[in-house]
Short mmCIF file of C-alpha atoms in Angstrom, two decimals:
data_model
loop_
_atom_site.label_atom_id
_atom_site.label_comp_id
_atom_site.label_asym_id
_atom_site.label_seq_id
_atom_site.Cartn_x
_atom_site.Cartn_y
_atom_site.Cartn_z
CA UNK A 1 -186.42 59.14 43.47
CA UNK A 2 -189.36 57.77 45.46
CA UNK A 3 -190.25 59.08 48.89
CA UNK A 4 -189.55 55.64 50.38
CA UNK A 5 -186.01 55.70 48.97
CA UNK A 6 -185.35 59.11 50.47
CA UNK A 7 -186.72 58.02 53.85
CA UNK A 8 -184.45 54.97 53.78
CA UNK A 9 -181.43 57.18 53.10
CA UNK A 10 -182.43 59.54 55.92
CA UNK A 11 -182.56 56.58 58.34
CA UNK A 12 -179.17 55.37 57.10
CA UNK A 13 -177.66 58.83 57.53
CA UNK A 14 -179.05 59.16 61.04
CA UNK A 15 -177.59 55.77 62.00
CA UNK A 16 -174.25 56.64 60.40
CA UNK A 17 -174.08 59.95 62.20
CA UNK A 18 -174.77 58.35 65.58
CA UNK A 19 -172.16 55.65 64.97
CA UNK A 20 -169.49 58.15 63.93
CA UNK A 21 -166.64 58.26 66.45
CA UNK A 22 -167.92 55.26 68.43
CA UNK A 23 -167.28 51.52 68.46
CA UNK A 24 -169.59 49.59 66.14
CA UNK A 25 -170.36 45.92 66.79
CA UNK A 26 -172.38 44.72 63.81
CA UNK A 27 -174.20 41.42 63.51
CA UNK A 28 -177.02 39.73 61.58
CA UNK A 29 -179.67 40.53 64.18
CA UNK A 30 -178.63 44.01 65.35
CA UNK A 31 -175.93 46.67 65.27
CA UNK A 32 -174.55 47.76 68.66
CA UNK A 33 -172.96 51.20 69.00
CA UNK A 34 -170.84 51.69 72.12
CA UNK A 35 -168.46 54.19 73.65
CA UNK A 36 -166.87 53.00 76.88
CA UNK A 37 -165.42 56.47 77.54
CA UNK A 38 -168.88 58.05 77.45
CA UNK A 39 -171.15 55.30 78.85
CA UNK A 40 -173.93 57.68 79.90
CA UNK A 41 -174.48 59.27 76.49
CA UNK A 42 -177.50 57.76 74.78
CA UNK A 43 -176.40 58.75 71.27
CA UNK A 44 -173.09 56.94 71.80
CA UNK A 45 -174.53 53.78 73.38
CA UNK A 46 -177.52 52.24 71.62
CA UNK A 47 -178.75 49.52 69.28
CA UNK A 48 -179.83 50.07 65.67
CA UNK A 49 -180.80 47.97 62.65
CA UNK A 50 -182.55 45.36 64.77
CA UNK A 51 -183.77 42.43 62.65
CA UNK A 52 -184.68 39.97 65.43
CA UNK A 53 -188.16 38.62 64.80
CA UNK A 54 -188.63 35.24 66.47
CA UNK A 55 -188.80 35.03 70.30
CA UNK A 56 -185.39 33.32 70.57
CA UNK A 57 -183.81 35.96 68.32
CA UNK A 58 -185.32 38.75 70.43
CA UNK A 59 -184.08 37.07 73.61
CA UNK A 60 -180.59 36.92 72.11
CA UNK A 61 -180.52 40.62 71.18
CA UNK A 62 -181.77 41.71 74.60
CA UNK A 63 -179.22 39.50 76.33
CA UNK A 64 -176.44 40.78 74.07
CA UNK A 65 -177.37 44.37 74.86
CA UNK A 66 -176.96 43.61 78.56
CA UNK A 67 -173.43 42.37 77.90
CA UNK A 68 -172.40 45.15 75.51
CA UNK A 69 -173.74 47.98 77.68
CA UNK A 70 -172.83 46.56 81.09
CA UNK A 71 -171.03 49.83 81.94
CA UNK A 72 -173.98 52.02 80.95
CA UNK A 73 -176.98 52.86 83.06
CA UNK A 74 -179.41 52.45 80.19
CA UNK A 75 -180.45 50.39 77.17
CA UNK A 76 -181.70 52.14 74.05
CA UNK A 77 -183.06 50.74 70.78
CA UNK A 78 -183.63 52.93 67.71
CA UNK A 79 -186.36 51.73 65.38
CA UNK A 80 -186.17 51.82 61.58
CA UNK A 81 -188.68 50.75 58.88
CA UNK A 82 -187.24 47.22 58.75
CA UNK A 83 -187.35 46.59 62.51
CA UNK A 84 -189.82 43.73 63.08
CA UNK A 85 -192.99 44.85 64.93
CA UNK A 86 -192.60 41.85 67.21
CA UNK A 87 -189.33 43.25 68.56
CA UNK A 88 -190.84 46.67 69.28
CA UNK A 89 -193.82 45.03 70.96
CA UNK A 90 -191.44 43.08 73.21
CA UNK A 91 -189.82 46.34 74.32
CA UNK A 92 -193.21 47.56 75.52
CA UNK A 93 -193.62 44.44 77.66
CA UNK A 94 -190.07 44.84 78.99
CA UNK A 95 -190.88 48.31 80.33
CA UNK A 96 -189.08 50.49 77.78
CA UNK A 97 -190.35 54.05 77.22
CA UNK A 98 -190.71 55.55 73.76
CA UNK A 99 -189.58 58.94 72.49
CA UNK A 100 -190.07 60.36 69.01
CA UNK A 101 -188.00 62.68 66.88
CA UNK A 102 -189.17 64.41 63.73
CA UNK A 103 -186.81 64.29 60.75
CA UNK A 104 -187.06 67.04 58.15
CA UNK A 105 -185.25 67.25 54.80
CA UNK A 106 -184.10 70.17 52.68
CA UNK A 107 -183.99 69.25 49.00
CA UNK A 108 -183.52 72.65 47.42
CA UNK A 109 -182.29 76.03 48.60
CA UNK A 110 -183.00 77.52 51.99
CA UNK A 111 -185.75 80.12 52.00
CA UNK A 112 -184.96 83.74 52.71
CA UNK A 113 -186.58 83.62 56.13
CA UNK A 114 -185.41 86.67 58.03
CA UNK A 115 -182.03 88.32 58.04
CA UNK A 116 -179.07 86.70 59.73
CA UNK A 117 -176.90 88.69 62.12
CA UNK A 118 -173.33 89.62 61.30
CA UNK A 119 -171.92 86.77 63.35
CA UNK A 120 -168.42 85.37 62.98
CA UNK A 121 -168.59 81.63 62.41
CA UNK A 122 -165.47 79.49 62.81
CA UNK A 123 -164.65 75.81 62.65
CA UNK A 124 -164.04 74.35 66.12
CA UNK A 125 -160.46 73.13 66.27
CA UNK A 126 -158.57 74.07 69.43
CA UNK A 127 -158.95 72.97 73.04
CA UNK A 128 -160.20 76.46 73.83
CA UNK A 129 -162.84 76.18 71.12
CA UNK A 130 -164.10 72.88 72.53
CA UNK A 131 -164.11 74.33 76.04
CA UNK A 132 -166.38 77.08 74.72
CA UNK A 133 -168.66 74.49 73.14
CA UNK A 134 -168.86 72.65 76.47
CA UNK A 135 -169.77 75.86 78.34
CA UNK A 136 -172.63 76.53 75.93
CA UNK A 137 -173.70 72.90 75.96
CA UNK A 138 -173.93 73.04 79.74
CA UNK A 139 -176.42 75.92 79.45
CA UNK A 140 -178.48 73.79 77.08
CA UNK A 141 -178.48 70.87 79.51
CA UNK A 142 -179.40 73.10 82.46
CA UNK A 143 -182.40 74.34 80.47
CA UNK A 144 -183.42 70.75 79.72
CA UNK A 145 -183.14 69.91 83.42
CA UNK A 146 -185.34 72.87 84.32
CA UNK A 147 -187.89 71.75 81.75
CA UNK A 148 -188.13 68.41 83.53
CA UNK A 149 -186.92 66.04 80.84
CA UNK A 150 -186.84 62.37 81.76
CA UNK A 151 -183.20 62.28 82.86
CA UNK A 152 -181.01 64.71 84.83
CA UNK A 153 -178.08 65.87 82.75
CA UNK A 154 -175.17 66.24 85.16
CA UNK A 155 -171.94 68.10 84.48
CA UNK A 156 -170.26 64.75 83.83
CA UNK A 157 -172.86 63.90 81.19
CA UNK A 158 -172.28 67.30 79.57
CA UNK A 159 -168.56 66.58 79.46
CA UNK A 160 -169.16 63.16 77.93
CA UNK A 161 -171.58 64.52 75.31
CA UNK A 162 -169.11 67.22 74.28
CA UNK A 163 -166.35 64.64 74.00
CA UNK A 164 -168.46 62.45 71.71
CA UNK A 165 -168.93 65.40 69.36
CA UNK A 166 -165.19 66.04 69.31
CA UNK A 167 -164.47 62.38 68.53
CA UNK A 168 -166.62 62.68 65.39
CA UNK A 169 -164.30 65.32 63.94
CA UNK A 170 -162.94 65.94 61.35
CA UNK A 171 -165.69 64.04 59.50
CA UNK A 172 -168.09 66.17 61.52
CA UNK A 173 -167.57 69.91 61.15
CA UNK A 174 -168.51 71.67 64.37
CA UNK A 175 -168.92 75.46 64.23
CA UNK A 176 -169.03 78.23 66.82
CA UNK A 177 -170.76 81.56 66.25
CA UNK A 178 -169.52 84.69 68.00
CA UNK A 179 -170.73 88.27 68.10
CA UNK A 180 -168.27 90.99 69.12
CA UNK A 181 -165.87 88.32 70.33
CA UNK A 182 -168.41 86.48 72.49
CA UNK A 183 -169.16 82.85 71.61
CA UNK A 184 -172.93 82.52 71.62
CA UNK A 185 -173.98 79.54 69.54
CA UNK A 186 -172.97 76.34 67.80
CA UNK A 187 -174.06 73.91 65.11
CA UNK A 188 -172.52 71.04 63.13
CA UNK A 189 -172.64 69.31 59.74
CA UNK A 190 -171.76 65.86 58.43
CA UNK A 191 -172.04 65.25 54.67
CA UNK A 192 -173.02 61.60 55.08
CA UNK A 193 -172.14 58.84 52.65
CA UNK A 194 -175.29 58.46 50.55
CA UNK A 195 -176.06 62.02 49.43
CA UNK A 196 -178.06 62.92 52.55
CA UNK A 197 -176.22 65.09 55.06
CA UNK A 198 -176.94 65.53 58.74
CA UNK A 199 -176.92 68.94 60.44
CA UNK A 200 -177.25 68.68 64.20
CA UNK A 201 -177.08 70.40 67.60
CA UNK A 202 -178.30 73.91 66.86
CA UNK A 203 -178.00 76.05 69.98
CA UNK A 204 -177.94 79.77 70.74
CA UNK A 205 -177.21 81.34 74.12
CA UNK A 206 -180.53 82.56 75.61
CA UNK A 207 -179.27 86.14 75.77
CA UNK A 208 -178.49 86.14 72.04
CA UNK A 209 -181.66 84.61 70.64
CA UNK A 210 -184.00 86.20 68.08
CA UNK A 211 -181.09 88.01 66.45
CA UNK A 212 -180.55 85.72 63.47
CA UNK A 213 -177.63 83.73 64.90
CA UNK A 214 -179.40 80.39 64.49
CA UNK A 215 -180.27 81.33 60.90
CA UNK A 216 -176.66 82.22 60.18
CA UNK A 217 -175.42 78.92 61.62
CA UNK A 218 -178.00 76.95 59.68
CA UNK A 219 -177.05 78.60 56.40
CA UNK A 220 -173.36 78.02 57.11
CA UNK A 221 -173.77 74.32 57.91
CA UNK A 222 -176.01 73.63 54.91
CA UNK A 223 -173.40 75.26 52.68
CA UNK A 224 -170.61 73.26 54.34
CA UNK A 225 -172.42 69.94 53.85
CA UNK A 226 -173.15 70.65 50.21
CA UNK A 227 -169.61 71.81 49.57
CA UNK A 228 -168.54 68.37 50.81
CA UNK A 229 -170.80 66.51 48.38
CA UNK A 230 -174.25 66.30 49.97
CA UNK A 231 -177.49 66.92 48.09
CA UNK A 232 -180.32 66.64 50.58
CA UNK A 233 -179.89 67.91 54.15
CA UNK A 234 -181.61 66.24 57.10
CA UNK A 235 -182.24 67.77 60.49
CA UNK A 236 -183.95 66.39 63.58
CA UNK A 237 -186.32 68.09 66.00
CA UNK A 238 -188.23 67.10 69.09
CA UNK A 239 -191.86 66.54 68.23
CA UNK A 240 -192.94 68.66 71.20
CA UNK A 241 -190.64 71.65 70.62
CA UNK A 242 -190.75 74.74 68.41
CA UNK A 243 -187.54 74.48 66.29
CA UNK A 244 -189.39 72.23 63.83
CA UNK A 245 -191.48 75.27 62.85
CA UNK A 246 -188.37 77.33 62.10
CA UNK A 247 -186.93 74.52 59.99
CA UNK A 248 -190.16 74.12 58.03
CA UNK A 249 -190.31 77.87 57.40
CA UNK A 250 -186.78 77.72 55.97
CA UNK A 251 -187.65 75.01 53.44
CA UNK A 252 -187.19 71.72 55.30
CA UNK A 253 -190.12 69.34 54.87
CA UNK A 254 -191.11 66.69 57.42
CA UNK A 255 -190.38 63.24 56.09
CA UNK A 256 -190.48 60.71 58.93
CA UNK A 257 -190.64 60.17 62.68
CA UNK A 258 -187.88 58.12 64.27
CA UNK A 259 -188.82 56.24 67.43
CA UNK A 260 -186.40 55.15 70.12
CA UNK A 261 -187.08 53.01 73.18
CA UNK A 262 -185.20 53.58 76.41
CA UNK A 263 -184.93 51.73 79.70
CA UNK A 264 -182.85 53.07 82.55
CA UNK A 265 -181.27 50.95 85.26
CA UNK A 266 -182.09 53.63 87.82
#
């Protein structure tokens, strides 16, 4: 398989993962993903597979996004290799801001990087399990707020984000890690539909880091995805953050950078 073919499948898996559990409005010029119950969640309200090239086509997609996302406080477009450069250039003129995410792929076995802690890992099923996920997710969002990311993640946004993860189940397997009965981390896996899986949302409570919990979760989710039919495993990382180094050390190789353009109504 060529590198270009693998990259195309990684893009398709990323788009499929983001659409999972949300409303999909597909058309010849763009695919709109919407969730009216979580209007403030970027991953659940965005536009992918944009093919608008001519000025009138671009006008139509931008106008349609205003209608589809009238209840949201943002507009977001995710770029793929087939998105016309003219559309992306228009977003610059319209005042959108770009962010980039690194995608890495595991094609073989995970490396034996470090020992994993004796954590208990369970599939998230019950209301209590999801409440525990939300508590940990809130800590993650508080840390992002303190870091000064571009938007403030309120408690309501945290609730909406957690709900969007739950709505992806059971296709998405969400796992909690606990040590001595204390939930201290989570991660998830989706086997995809084209042989490339997506593992996403790796988080460990700050007081439990550097003990191998993240490694244990990563191994568990890779095994889960492959047990459900996946071959390659994709994972995303912020280009300006350190997890990408951990993933590379464990055998994931960088394969592409996915750009998204965001404009807030605020």
